[in-house]
Amino acid sequence: MYEKSFPFVHLQDNPCLGGQVNLVSVNPTSYERYYMSRLIKLAAIAGASALVLSGCAGAANEETTGAESSLSGTISGSGASSMGSGQEAWIAEFQTLNGGVTVNYDPSGSGAGRESFAAGGVVFAGTDSYWKDEELAGEFAACAPGTKPWEFPVWISPIAVIFNLDGVDSLNLDAATVAGIFAGEITMWNDDAIVSQNPDLELPELSITAVHRSDDSGTTKNFTDYLSKTAETIWTVGAIETWPTEYGGEGAKGTSGVVDAVKAGNGAIGYADASKAGDLGTVAIKVGEGYVSYSAEAASKVIEASSPVEGRESYDLAYKIARDTTESGVYPIVLVSYLTGCNEYLDAEVATLVKAYASYIISEQGQATAASAGGVAPISNSLREKAQAIIDAIK
Amino acid sequence: MSSQAPAVKRRIGDLVFSNLALSSGVTILVILAAVAIFLFAESLPAFLSQQDAAPDGFFAYVAPFLFGTVLASLIALLIATPLAIGIALYISHFAPRRVSQFLGYSIDLLAAIPSVVYGLWGILVLAPFLNPSYLWLNENLGWMPFFVGPVSATGRTMMTVGIVLAIMILPIMAALIREIFLQTPRLHEEAALALGATRWEVIKMAVLPFGKAGIISSAMLGLGRALGETMAVALVLSGSGVFTFALLTSTNPNTIAANIALQFPESSGTYTSLLIATGLVLFAITMAINMLARWVISRRSEFSGAN
């Protein structure tokens, strides 16, 4: 661990420099360590100039790789609470890998996170919805004057439609039926619309309790976005965060509240983070000609099927999620959260830290950590390549 | 100990103590003023800005929540007041000394349970438990506007909230009323007994008239707590912005405090101000109720026999 965290060792091992510099003892006391950071900088400068002189370009690359693991400092972000569990897991692992770095994330909500990033209160933000054009037109206090932020998806979380019906584990429904149920138009489980799609099931004559989030939530927004794109004649209020009163139904606080309410009521149906669905029955959604149950693969495919938002810069990977996709095997009810930060920071040290943290988040390791922390779908390799290119360009 | 110069020392002590007491009293006023100023200043943008935080205007937004707040609190008060009087009477006049002590402690213990625990208990235990009786109420008394259907499948209704709130305000009410009943002048009670009154008649003639003002003020204290209760309501109630007297359905008016707790985390800009403005309304209502209670008590104090 010790060798790894000091670039100096690399310099020593470097054939171009031939181990000629030996400024630091191998087992430093804490007192020596205090001075070491300064010495390292000196050594690095000396080494770099020596390399320039001797033309050892390959060795210069090696030196930067070494320098990355000796990161230190603090960066703070805030934003979407949906990826709060992911950020917690990422921060824990990232700080283990980089002992000198402290990362903070305040899950204060998407809107609050974007606001506080724009105001310069934090240096990166997580958000459930990409930057609006009018927001991008404003100033960003943490970034170099005139520069705009980058963004790309890092958190693809399937939203499951869960239900509690004695003796039924899986149900096939199309968008119009789901919209009808949540808009209060379909009120009985033995309604023709449900029965006709599930000929093998014995559906009881039982009233449907449609459970929604009583708190404002990105989950509701993405779920209603799906309904409004696929069944706009039935779901007429568009993508909303606050449930419309006229649609009735039962409200419950938070994801766990919805899951508890669905568990408690026979004949209840709701929507929640797929990772929290537990042993409740889930609805397979009609996409194209077939019915698709949620799964990590089906959810991450939706980004491939979606088109980028028009008129955005190359560093702005905002997607218009293809809710109405007909491609088979794609699960369209997903919540996509973005990570956003500056292309050019005022402070170069911050830039280095954000680069390292963002690279870690999109790495296979980071995405696997997120999958185990929040049951989310990993981003695809092609998306990772594009995002990495954006990260590499951060100044 | 201080026999050498008692007069001087006592005066310094008096001075220090009276100033301490004064500053404590002033602190209350300062805190109250600070809260009022904060609420007022933070809610101003909701009224001044032209953005559509509340499309139909502020009062159209807050009215259903205000209605829900008052409805839930009234249900709680209707259930809790008779129960609290009964408990207090039993402890003060009927129970053997040991039992009454034990009961007193357990009542105080109820007051120490955090409201989030009441909320969780409300959803996970009370709501499913009460649901069959809601169905019964709806079947047999469905003609009353309170009990119309469709009955919620989960039991997370206004009625459940009222009952949870009643249990939450019960300890403080019972404890206060008990103290008041215990202060009934012994002479009044013995005089009634001497006239040949039964125990119930003693209570009717001596204890209850003496305690009337105290019962009202403890009910108002309970009401104050019920009005402001947040966590338990936010967890239990399936609420939205509607007006309805139906207590057993999934569609209920939310309360102001619960609505703030639910919407604040994801709010921003003028919407935050709007929520704080609803908090200001709650603040005003609570203050008005407390002042009303003070007024009622001051009117009745002359008959209470305390003087």
XYZ file of C-alpha atoms in Angstrom:
702
model
C 0.000 0.000 0.000
C 2.765 2.350 0.950
C 4.722 1.957 -2.272
C 1.590 2.277 -4.302
C 0.680 5.592 -2.839
C 3.945 7.347 -3.590
C 4.908 8.202 -7.109
C 8.431 8.624 -5.952
C 8.933 4.878 -6.014
C 8.038 4.855 -9.659
C 10.638 7.452 -10.319
C 13.209 5.362 -8.581
C 12.290 2.275 -10.544
C 12.287 4.175 -13.762
C 15.064 2.992 -16.044
C 15.404 6.476 -17.518
C 16.301 7.908 -14.139
C 18.195 4.854 -13.004
C 17.280 5.223 -9.345
C 19.604 8.164 -9.008
C 17.353 10.131 -6.670
C 16.986 8.944 -3.122
C 15.496 11.709 -1.102
C 13.081 9.824 1.056
C 13.556 6.953 3.439
C 11.541 3.849 2.644
C 9.835 3.580 6.015
C 8.971 7.133 6.963
C 8.015 8.182 10.448
C 4.968 10.368 10.736
C 7.251 13.387 11.006
C 9.037 12.508 7.825
C 5.762 11.805 6.106
C 4.686 15.363 6.796
C 7.552 16.702 4.749
C 7.310 14.012 2.176
C 4.417 15.504 0.280
C 6.512 18.578 -0.416
C 9.497 16.496 -1.366
C 7.383 14.469 -3.701
C 6.289 17.562 -5.506
C 9.904 18.627 -5.818
C 10.898 15.206 -6.979
C 8.060 15.101 -9.441
C 9.087 18.421 -10.908
C 12.696 17.347 -11.030
C 11.687 14.023 -12.520
C 9.423 15.593 -15.093
C 12.065 18.005 -16.268
C 14.583 15.199 -16.375
C 12.163 13.188 -18.486
C 11.570 16.061 -20.849
C 15.312 16.399 -21.232
C 15.915 12.739 -21.798
C 12.769 12.278 -23.902
C 11.342 9.413 -21.918
C 7.710 9.874 -22.924
C 6.585 6.413 -21.812
C 7.941 6.963 -18.364
C 5.999 10.228 -18.078
C 2.755 8.315 -18.550
C 3.715 5.928 -15.866
C 4.318 8.762 -13.507
C 0.825 10.192 -13.907
C -0.730 6.793 -13.294
C 1.221 6.580 -10.101
C 0.172 10.067 -9.052
C -3.511 9.229 -9.352
C -3.553 6.847 -6.419
C -1.992 9.436 -4.131
C -5.025 11.698 -4.387
C -6.026 13.726 -1.405
C -8.622 16.331 -0.658
C -12.354 16.707 -0.256
C -15.131 17.055 -2.815
C -18.820 17.483 -2.089
C -21.870 16.757 -4.168
C -25.586 16.721 -3.665
C -28.761 15.830 -5.486
C -31.062 12.937 -6.238
C -32.003 10.790 -3.291
C -32.786 7.941 -5.686
C -29.069 7.267 -6.108
C -28.376 7.968 -2.433
C -27.736 4.317 -1.620
C -25.443 4.081 -4.649
C -23.482 7.173 -3.690
C -23.040 5.794 -0.190
C -21.605 2.563 -1.543
C -19.439 4.361 -4.125
C -18.057 6.764 -1.545
C -17.245 3.956 0.892
C -15.360 1.983 -1.744
C -13.714 4.976 -3.392
C -12.402 6.214 -0.068
C -11.010 2.783 0.701
C -9.176 2.795 -2.622
C -7.970 6.376 -2.108
C -7.183 6.846 1.539
C -6.581 10.593 1.357
C -9.840 11.525 -0.326
C -13.107 12.499 1.323
C -16.247 12.550 -0.800
C -19.546 13.893 0.533
C -22.950 13.416 -1.024
C -26.071 15.061 0.328
C -29.219 13.356 -1.028
C -31.231 16.561 -0.872
C -33.234 15.925 -4.018
C -32.641 16.463 -7.727
C -33.860 20.030 -7.961
C -32.028 21.120 -4.838
C -28.867 19.377 -6.057
C -28.893 21.094 -9.456
C -29.602 24.421 -7.794
C -26.783 24.091 -5.334
C -24.376 22.943 -8.085
C -25.279 25.957 -10.200
C -24.756 28.212 -7.195
C -21.312 26.697 -6.609
C -22.186 25.074 -3.294
C -21.110 21.634 -4.525
C -18.747 20.491 -7.278
C -20.814 17.637 -8.660
C -24.474 16.696 -8.552
C -26.726 13.726 -9.095
C -30.017 14.369 -10.828
C -33.057 12.374 -11.926
C -33.715 14.670 -14.857
C -31.145 16.125 -17.222
C -30.398 19.866 -17.305
C -33.167 21.920 -18.816
C -32.181 24.306 -21.605
C -33.001 27.342 -19.507
C -30.893 26.013 -16.644
C -27.958 25.511 -19.009
C -28.285 29.109 -20.143
C -27.453 30.292 -16.615
C -24.124 30.665 -14.839
C -22.316 27.873 -13.037
C -20.369 29.232 -10.118
C -18.123 26.206 -9.557
C -17.015 26.083 -13.202
C -14.662 28.344 -15.109
C -16.635 31.379 -16.355
C -18.573 30.656 -19.529
C -18.155 26.876 -19.403
C -21.086 24.496 -19.117
C -21.439 21.224 -17.202
C -21.215 17.687 -18.556
C -23.687 14.964 -17.698
C -24.157 11.279 -18.358
C -26.328 8.469 -16.946
C -24.757 6.494 -14.101
C -27.782 4.989 -12.362
C -30.353 3.017 -14.332
C -32.962 1.784 -11.923
C -35.917 -0.315 -13.093
C -39.270 0.558 -11.533
C -41.413 -2.499 -10.910
C -45.191 -2.483 -10.907
C -45.910 -4.572 -7.810
C -49.186 -6.105 -6.730
C -50.689 -8.232 -3.989
C -53.287 -10.700 -5.145
C -53.791 -14.045 -3.418
C -52.427 -16.860 -5.546
C -51.109 -14.692 -8.391
C -47.368 -14.153 -8.875
C -47.126 -12.602 -12.299
C -49.489 -10.575 -14.385
C -49.367 -9.392 -17.987
C -50.561 -5.842 -18.580
C -50.219 -3.349 -21.392
C -49.628 0.354 -20.879
C -53.267 1.321 -21.397
C -54.416 -1.069 -18.673
C -51.774 0.108 -16.215
C -52.742 3.708 -16.945
C -56.420 2.847 -16.509
C -55.774 1.227 -13.137
C -53.719 4.138 -11.794
C -56.086 6.752 -13.226
C -58.962 5.110 -11.370
C -60.829 3.982 -14.485
C -60.291 0.249 -14.041
C -61.443 -0.544 -10.526
C -61.983 -4.319 -10.393
C -59.484 -7.138 -10.817
C -61.883 -9.094 -13.028
C -62.162 -6.206 -15.499
C -62.192 -7.405 -19.116
C -59.010 -5.468 -19.918
C -57.068 -7.460 -17.325
C -58.754 -10.811 -17.912
C -58.228 -10.713 -21.676
C -54.457 -10.345 -21.236
C -54.254 -13.069 -18.607
C -56.424 -15.901 -19.906
C -54.748 -18.485 -17.679
C -55.425 -16.680 -14.407
C -58.458 -16.861 -12.154
C -58.975 -13.217 -11.304
C -61.225 -12.491 -8.314
C -64.069 -10.022 -8.125
C -62.097 -7.676 -5.905
C -61.652 -3.938 -6.026
C -58.225 -2.586 -6.965
C -56.367 -0.339 -4.552
C -53.852 1.633 -6.587
C -51.052 2.843 -4.313
C -48.919 5.838 -5.253
C -46.204 7.909 -3.571
C -47.613 10.631 -1.345
C -44.263 12.465 -1.309
C -42.849 14.108 -4.418
C -40.595 11.636 -6.103
C -38.544 10.903 -9.181
C -40.018 7.412 -9.209
C -43.486 8.887 -9.710
C -42.170 11.201 -12.401
C -40.615 8.399 -14.425
C -43.586 6.102 -13.949
C -46.072 8.762 -15.045
C -43.766 9.741 -17.903
C -44.056 6.156 -19.113
C -47.859 6.265 -18.802
C -48.179 9.604 -20.562
C -45.955 8.512 -23.471
C -47.619 5.150 -23.988
C -51.244 5.794 -23.043
C -51.753 9.509 -23.430
C -55.489 9.242 -24.060
C -55.987 7.658 -20.631
C -53.177 9.283 -18.674
C -53.775 12.897 -19.570
C -51.821 14.811 -16.933
C -48.344 14.123 -18.319
C -45.213 13.336 -16.311
C -45.773 14.641 -12.800
C -44.149 14.385 -9.387
C -47.201 15.143 -7.266
C -50.045 12.706 -7.716
C -53.156 14.382 -9.181
C -56.022 14.401 -6.694
C -58.656 13.554 -9.273
C -57.075 10.151 -9.948
C -57.647 9.106 -6.351
C -55.909 5.961 -5.183
C -53.996 5.505 -1.998
C -50.928 7.528 -1.082
C -48.000 6.163 0.907
C -44.768 7.758 2.070
C -41.596 6.714 0.325
C -40.723 3.509 -1.493
C -40.971 1.480 1.693
C -44.373 3.000 2.425
C -45.706 1.927 -0.977
C -44.298 -1.568 -0.586
C -45.815 -1.871 2.913
C -49.189 -0.612 1.715
C -49.235 -3.080 -1.178
C -48.248 -5.880 1.182
C -51.007 -4.920 3.601
C -53.917 -4.765 1.201
C -55.180 -7.734 -0.792
C -55.926 -6.361 -4.231
C -53.393 -3.541 -3.977
C -51.090 -2.493 -6.809
C -48.265 0.050 -6.742
C -44.950 1.011 -8.288
C -41.573 1.003 -6.588
C -37.850 0.573 -7.088
C -37.496 -2.946 -8.441
C -34.858 -3.719 -5.806
C -37.454 -3.161 -3.067
C -40.168 -5.320 -4.610
C -39.274 -8.256 -2.353
C -41.514 -11.273 -2.805
C -44.484 -9.301 -4.123
C -45.864 -10.174 -7.533
C -44.618 -8.029 -10.413
C -46.286 -7.022 -13.647
C -44.799 -7.939 -17.013
C -45.270 -4.920 -19.275
C -46.316 -5.244 -22.887
C -43.560 -3.989 -25.184
C -44.026 -4.530 -28.890
C -45.673 -7.921 -29.206
C -44.419 -9.551 -26.028
C -44.544 -9.021 -22.280
C -41.320 -8.056 -20.514
C -40.628 -8.546 -16.815
C -38.136 -6.166 -15.297
C -34.530 -7.284 -15.174
C -31.186 -5.534 -15.108
C -30.441 -6.413 -18.752
C -33.864 -5.382 -20.002
C -33.530 -2.077 -18.166
C -30.038 -1.200 -19.412
C -31.122 -1.933 -22.978
C -33.487 1.012 -22.818
C -30.607 3.484 -23.115
C -29.501 1.844 -26.378
C -33.057 2.114 -27.646
C -33.295 5.776 -26.673
C -32.192 8.769 -28.664
C -30.027 11.578 -27.303
C -31.686 14.914 -26.574
C -31.235 17.147 -29.579
C -29.091 20.265 -29.612
C -26.772 19.163 -26.812
C -22.981 19.445 -26.798
C -20.865 16.330 -27.168
C -20.207 16.313 -23.415
C -23.914 16.300 -22.590
C -25.248 12.745 -22.785
C -28.881 13.507 -22.028
C -31.305 10.860 -23.253
C -34.942 11.025 -24.148
C -35.935 7.656 -22.760
C -37.829 5.640 -25.360
C -40.831 4.776 -23.203
C -42.844 3.761 -26.247
C -40.166 1.465 -27.616
C -41.402 -1.635 -29.402
C -38.058 -3.396 -29.363
C -38.423 -6.810 -27.768
C -36.775 -7.445 -24.428
C -36.553 -3.797 -23.406
C -38.103 -2.753 -20.094
C -39.137 0.871 -20.502
C -40.135 1.851 -16.942
C -36.767 2.923 -15.626
C -35.453 5.808 -13.629
C -32.258 7.164 -15.145
C -30.149 9.385 -12.926
C -27.314 11.480 -14.244
C -24.035 12.570 -12.781
C -23.091 16.118 -13.636
C -20.036 18.290 -13.070
C -17.915 21.014 -14.663
C -15.916 20.638 -17.866
C -13.475 23.138 -16.470
C -13.142 23.658 -12.746
C -11.804 26.804 -11.124
C -9.638 24.624 -8.940
C -7.381 22.083 -10.647
C -7.219 19.866 -7.554
C -11.001 19.560 -7.522
C -10.907 18.652 -11.211
C -8.455 15.811 -10.515
C -10.634 14.449 -7.719
C -13.886 14.685 -9.685
C -12.185 12.952 -12.621
C -11.044 10.111 -10.424
C -14.402 9.749 -8.689
C -16.450 9.900 -11.899
C -14.130 7.385 -13.593
C -14.581 5.082 -10.634
C -18.393 5.407 -10.709
C -18.678 4.390 -14.375
C -16.034 1.682 -14.101
C -17.205 -1.919 -14.112
C -16.289 -2.124 -10.450
C -18.293 0.980 -9.587
C -21.329 -0.170 -11.516
C -21.150 -3.610 -9.891
C -21.053 -1.922 -6.488
C -24.125 0.104 -7.447
C -25.900 -3.033 -8.621
C -25.400 -4.739 -5.284
C -26.267 -1.582 -3.318
C -29.372 -0.503 -5.201
C -30.321 -3.348 -7.527
C -29.718 -1.129 -10.534
C -28.783 -2.079 -14.067
C -25.157 -1.428 -15.069
C -24.456 1.028 -17.885
C -23.424 -0.496 -21.198
C -19.847 -0.585 -22.463
C -20.512 1.862 -25.276
C -21.998 4.342 -22.843
C -19.003 3.833 -20.569
C -16.614 4.658 -23.409
C -18.458 7.864 -24.241
C -18.597 8.896 -20.589
C -14.898 8.131 -20.088
C -14.039 10.392 -23.016
C -15.978 13.200 -21.339
C -14.226 12.583 -18.032
C -10.795 12.565 -19.673
C -11.492 16.033 -21.069
C -12.265 17.581 -17.659
C -9.877 20.355 -16.766
C -24.014 28.745 56.925
C -24.719 32.297 55.943
C -25.492 33.586 59.427
C -22.771 36.259 59.313
C -24.259 38.530 56.670
C -27.540 37.031 55.620
C -29.265 40.153 54.354
C -26.674 41.157 51.742
C -26.175 37.685 50.367
C -29.855 37.068 50.014
C -30.264 40.273 48.078
C -27.598 39.332 45.557
C -29.176 35.941 45.214
C -32.575 37.499 44.733
C -31.228 39.814 42.100
C -29.465 37.043 40.195
C -32.420 34.756 40.405
C -34.985 37.309 39.361
C -32.840 38.250 36.384
C -32.388 34.611 35.423
C -36.116 34.089 35.632
C -36.721 37.230 33.638
C -34.329 36.208 30.887
C -35.894 32.760 30.733
C -39.261 34.387 30.278
C -37.910 36.720 27.623
C -36.221 33.807 25.818
C -39.628 32.235 25.209
C -40.866 35.422 23.618
C -37.699 35.822 21.552
C -37.920 32.247 20.258
C -41.580 32.680 19.423
C -40.893 35.929 17.621
C -37.938 34.389 15.774
C -40.075 31.490 14.558
C -42.844 33.840 13.457
C -40.383 36.107 11.640
C -38.701 33.138 9.963
C -42.026 31.712 8.776
C -43.178 35.086 7.562
C -39.970 36.017 5.744
C -39.498 32.608 4.133
C -43.090 32.396 2.960
C -43.140 35.830 1.351
C -41.771 34.658 -2.044
C -44.788 32.351 -2.402
C -47.052 35.379 -2.426
C -44.839 37.840 -4.266
C -43.490 35.658 -7.069
C -45.559 35.142 -10.181
C -44.393 31.555 -10.644
C -47.045 28.898 -10.482
C -46.154 27.219 -7.195
C -49.892 27.071 -6.445
C -51.847 27.475 -9.670
C -55.185 28.199 -7.973
C -53.785 30.537 -5.375
C -52.439 29.980 -1.902
C -55.714 29.565 -0.043
C -57.049 27.017 -2.497
C -53.820 25.093 -1.891
C -53.808 25.243 1.893
C -57.560 24.889 2.553
C -57.834 21.077 2.160
C -54.773 20.570 4.353
C -56.176 22.900 6.976
C -59.439 20.982 6.843
C -57.583 17.681 7.201
C -55.552 19.001 10.138
C -58.634 20.120 12.026
C -60.616 16.968 11.170
C -57.875 14.590 12.336
C -57.366 16.580 15.535
C -61.077 16.725 16.315
C -61.462 12.958 15.893
C -58.477 12.487 18.180
C -59.949 14.861 20.758
C -63.395 13.250 20.630
C -61.845 9.855 21.369
C -59.182 10.950 23.824
C -61.118 13.333 26.093
C -63.656 10.871 27.565
C -60.939 8.229 27.835
C -58.572 10.624 29.592
C -61.256 11.714 32.064
C -62.082 8.070 32.762
C -58.449 7.149 33.307
C -57.868 10.171 35.529
C -60.961 9.457 37.615
C -60.002 5.836 38.059
C -56.493 6.715 39.126
C -57.528 9.537 41.435
C -60.688 8.176 43.002
C -61.275 4.488 42.367
C -58.065 2.531 42.086
C -56.241 1.140 45.112
C -53.097 3.147 45.829
C -50.668 0.603 44.366
C -52.611 0.139 41.174
C -53.008 3.865 40.732
C -49.258 4.405 41.098
C -48.496 1.718 38.544
C -51.093 3.108 36.155
C -49.670 6.599 36.584
C -46.214 5.395 35.585
C -47.468 3.494 32.567
C -49.397 6.518 31.337
C -46.245 8.624 31.616
C -44.362 5.927 29.741
C -46.787 6.173 26.819
C -45.852 9.837 26.517
C -42.193 8.926 26.026
C -42.719 6.826 22.880
C -41.476 8.715 19.800
C -44.137 9.583 17.250
C -42.428 7.677 14.438
C -42.946 4.500 16.464
C -46.635 5.319 16.797
C -46.666 5.831 13.036
C -45.076 2.472 12.275
C -47.336 0.757 14.764
C -50.257 2.523 13.096
C -49.445 1.158 9.635
C -48.183 -2.277 10.507
C -50.513 -3.250 13.371
C -53.440 -0.916 13.935
C -54.517 -0.340 10.313
C -54.830 -4.035 9.342
C -56.418 -4.753 12.741
C -59.085 -2.069 12.346
C -59.924 -2.784 8.727
C -62.602 -5.448 9.393
C -64.406 -3.077 11.737
C -64.303 -0.389 9.039
C -66.003 -2.804 6.662
C -68.626 -3.458 9.330
C -69.146 0.276 9.911
C -69.519 0.826 6.197
C -72.032 -2.014 5.827
C -74.201 -1.036 8.771
C -73.770 2.717 9.062
C -72.884 3.467 5.452
C -75.729 5.978 5.202
C -73.755 8.382 7.400
C -71.430 10.639 5.401
C -68.524 9.613 7.641
C -68.739 5.946 6.776
C -69.384 5.897 3.017
C -67.324 3.542 0.859
C -65.302 2.328 -0.852
C -63.495 1.228 2.275
C -59.698 1.320 1.996
C -58.104 -2.111 1.613
C -55.155 -1.153 3.775
C -56.847 0.723 6.619
C -54.604 3.773 6.166
C -57.500 6.178 6.627
C -58.471 9.345 8.460
C -60.157 7.216 11.117
C -56.931 5.298 11.813
C -55.015 8.568 12.005
C -57.568 9.948 14.462
C -57.197 6.884 16.658
C -53.382 6.966 16.527
C -53.423 10.664 17.402
C -55.886 10.008 20.236
C -53.502 7.461 21.720
C -50.624 9.908 21.326
C -52.357 12.759 23.167
C -53.927 10.508 25.783
C -50.967 10.384 28.209
C -50.508 14.127 28.564
C -54.239 14.700 28.936
C -54.728 11.898 31.444
C -51.739 12.996 33.510
C -52.891 16.609 33.676
C -56.499 15.786 34.457
C -55.421 13.363 37.165
C -53.386 16.099 38.840
C -56.391 18.405 38.756
C -58.783 15.805 40.168
C -56.353 15.077 42.982
C -56.530 18.727 43.966
C -60.265 18.644 44.572
C -60.700 20.094 48.100
C -61.151 17.257 50.539
C -63.864 19.308 52.294
C -66.063 19.432 49.188
C -65.908 15.685 48.774
C -66.552 14.970 52.447
C -69.426 17.436 52.510
C -71.031 15.619 49.583
C -70.501 12.254 51.294
C -72.049 13.650 54.473
C -75.156 14.519 52.494
C -75.433 10.859 51.583
C -74.001 11.077 48.057
C -72.711 7.950 46.369
C -69.217 7.889 44.959
C -70.519 8.741 41.501
C -72.521 11.632 42.937
C -69.434 12.915 44.719
C -67.605 12.954 41.413
C -70.526 14.620 39.677
C -71.045 17.260 42.361
C -67.534 17.969 43.631
C -64.782 16.621 41.383
C -65.996 17.394 37.885
C -67.167 20.986 38.517
C -63.873 21.702 40.266
C -61.859 20.225 37.415
C -63.812 21.694 34.487
C -61.306 24.410 33.622
C -58.463 21.935 33.965
C -60.155 19.451 31.653
C -60.640 22.121 29.025
C -57.068 23.330 29.233
C -55.654 19.813 29.035
C -57.899 19.097 26.068
C -56.507 22.187 24.371
C -52.951 21.063 25.104
C -53.803 17.711 23.560
C -55.352 19.445 20.578
C -52.202 21.501 20.150
C -50.125 18.354 20.002
C -52.535 16.668 17.592
C -52.551 19.683 15.263
C -48.801 19.708 14.941
C -48.207 15.955 14.824
C -46.227 15.156 11.713
C -44.456 11.845 11.495
C -47.270 9.554 12.589
C -49.708 11.192 10.188
C -47.249 11.248 7.288
C -46.619 7.534 7.725
C -50.174 6.382 8.319
C -52.425 8.601 6.226
C -53.106 8.083 2.553
C -53.604 11.777 1.958
C -54.036 14.250 -0.855
C -55.528 17.697 -1.329
C -59.246 16.941 -1.122
C -62.246 17.871 1.017
C -64.162 14.894 2.319
C -65.872 13.809 5.508
C -65.551 10.153 4.521
C -63.276 8.665 7.163
C -62.831 5.147 5.818
C -61.693 5.575 2.213
C -58.257 5.816 0.623
C -58.871 9.430 -0.327
C -58.314 11.680 2.660
C -57.334 15.298 3.137
C -53.739 15.446 4.304
C -52.703 17.523 7.303
C -50.541 20.625 7.020
C -47.652 19.218 9.024
C -47.646 15.879 7.208
C -47.861 17.595 3.838
C -44.805 19.701 4.661
C -42.882 16.646 5.796
C -43.788 14.747 2.626
C -43.152 17.464 0.051
C -40.272 19.423 1.551
C -37.399 17.041 0.708
C -37.907 17.361 -3.068
C -39.152 20.941 -3.111
C -37.274 23.962 -4.376
C -37.777 27.647 -5.075
C -41.225 29.117 -4.587
C -42.695 25.698 -3.817
C -40.552 25.602 -0.664
C -41.884 29.043 0.237
C -45.409 27.820 -0.354
C -44.872 24.934 2.065
C -43.440 27.278 4.681
C -46.456 29.534 4.197
C -48.719 26.592 5.065
C -46.563 26.206 8.176
C -47.348 29.816 9.020
C -51.063 29.023 8.785
C -50.606 26.105 11.181
C -48.657 28.363 13.536
C -51.474 30.899 13.521
C -54.172 28.255 14.086
C -52.302 26.671 16.993
C -51.775 30.050 18.579
C -55.439 30.989 18.144
C -56.558 27.726 19.767
C -54.226 28.221 22.701
C -55.472 31.757 23.219
C -59.063 30.528 23.045
C -58.266 27.938 25.691
C -56.702 30.600 27.933
C -59.786 32.716 27.535
C -62.133 29.848 28.388
C -60.084 29.019 31.460
C -59.942 32.600 32.674
C -63.711 32.910 32.336
C -64.309 29.778 34.330
C -61.641 30.160 36.962
C -63.930 32.010 39.356
C -66.272 29.025 39.562
C -63.599 26.432 39.865
C -63.346 26.626 43.637
C -59.589 26.972 43.387
C -59.727 30.359 45.054
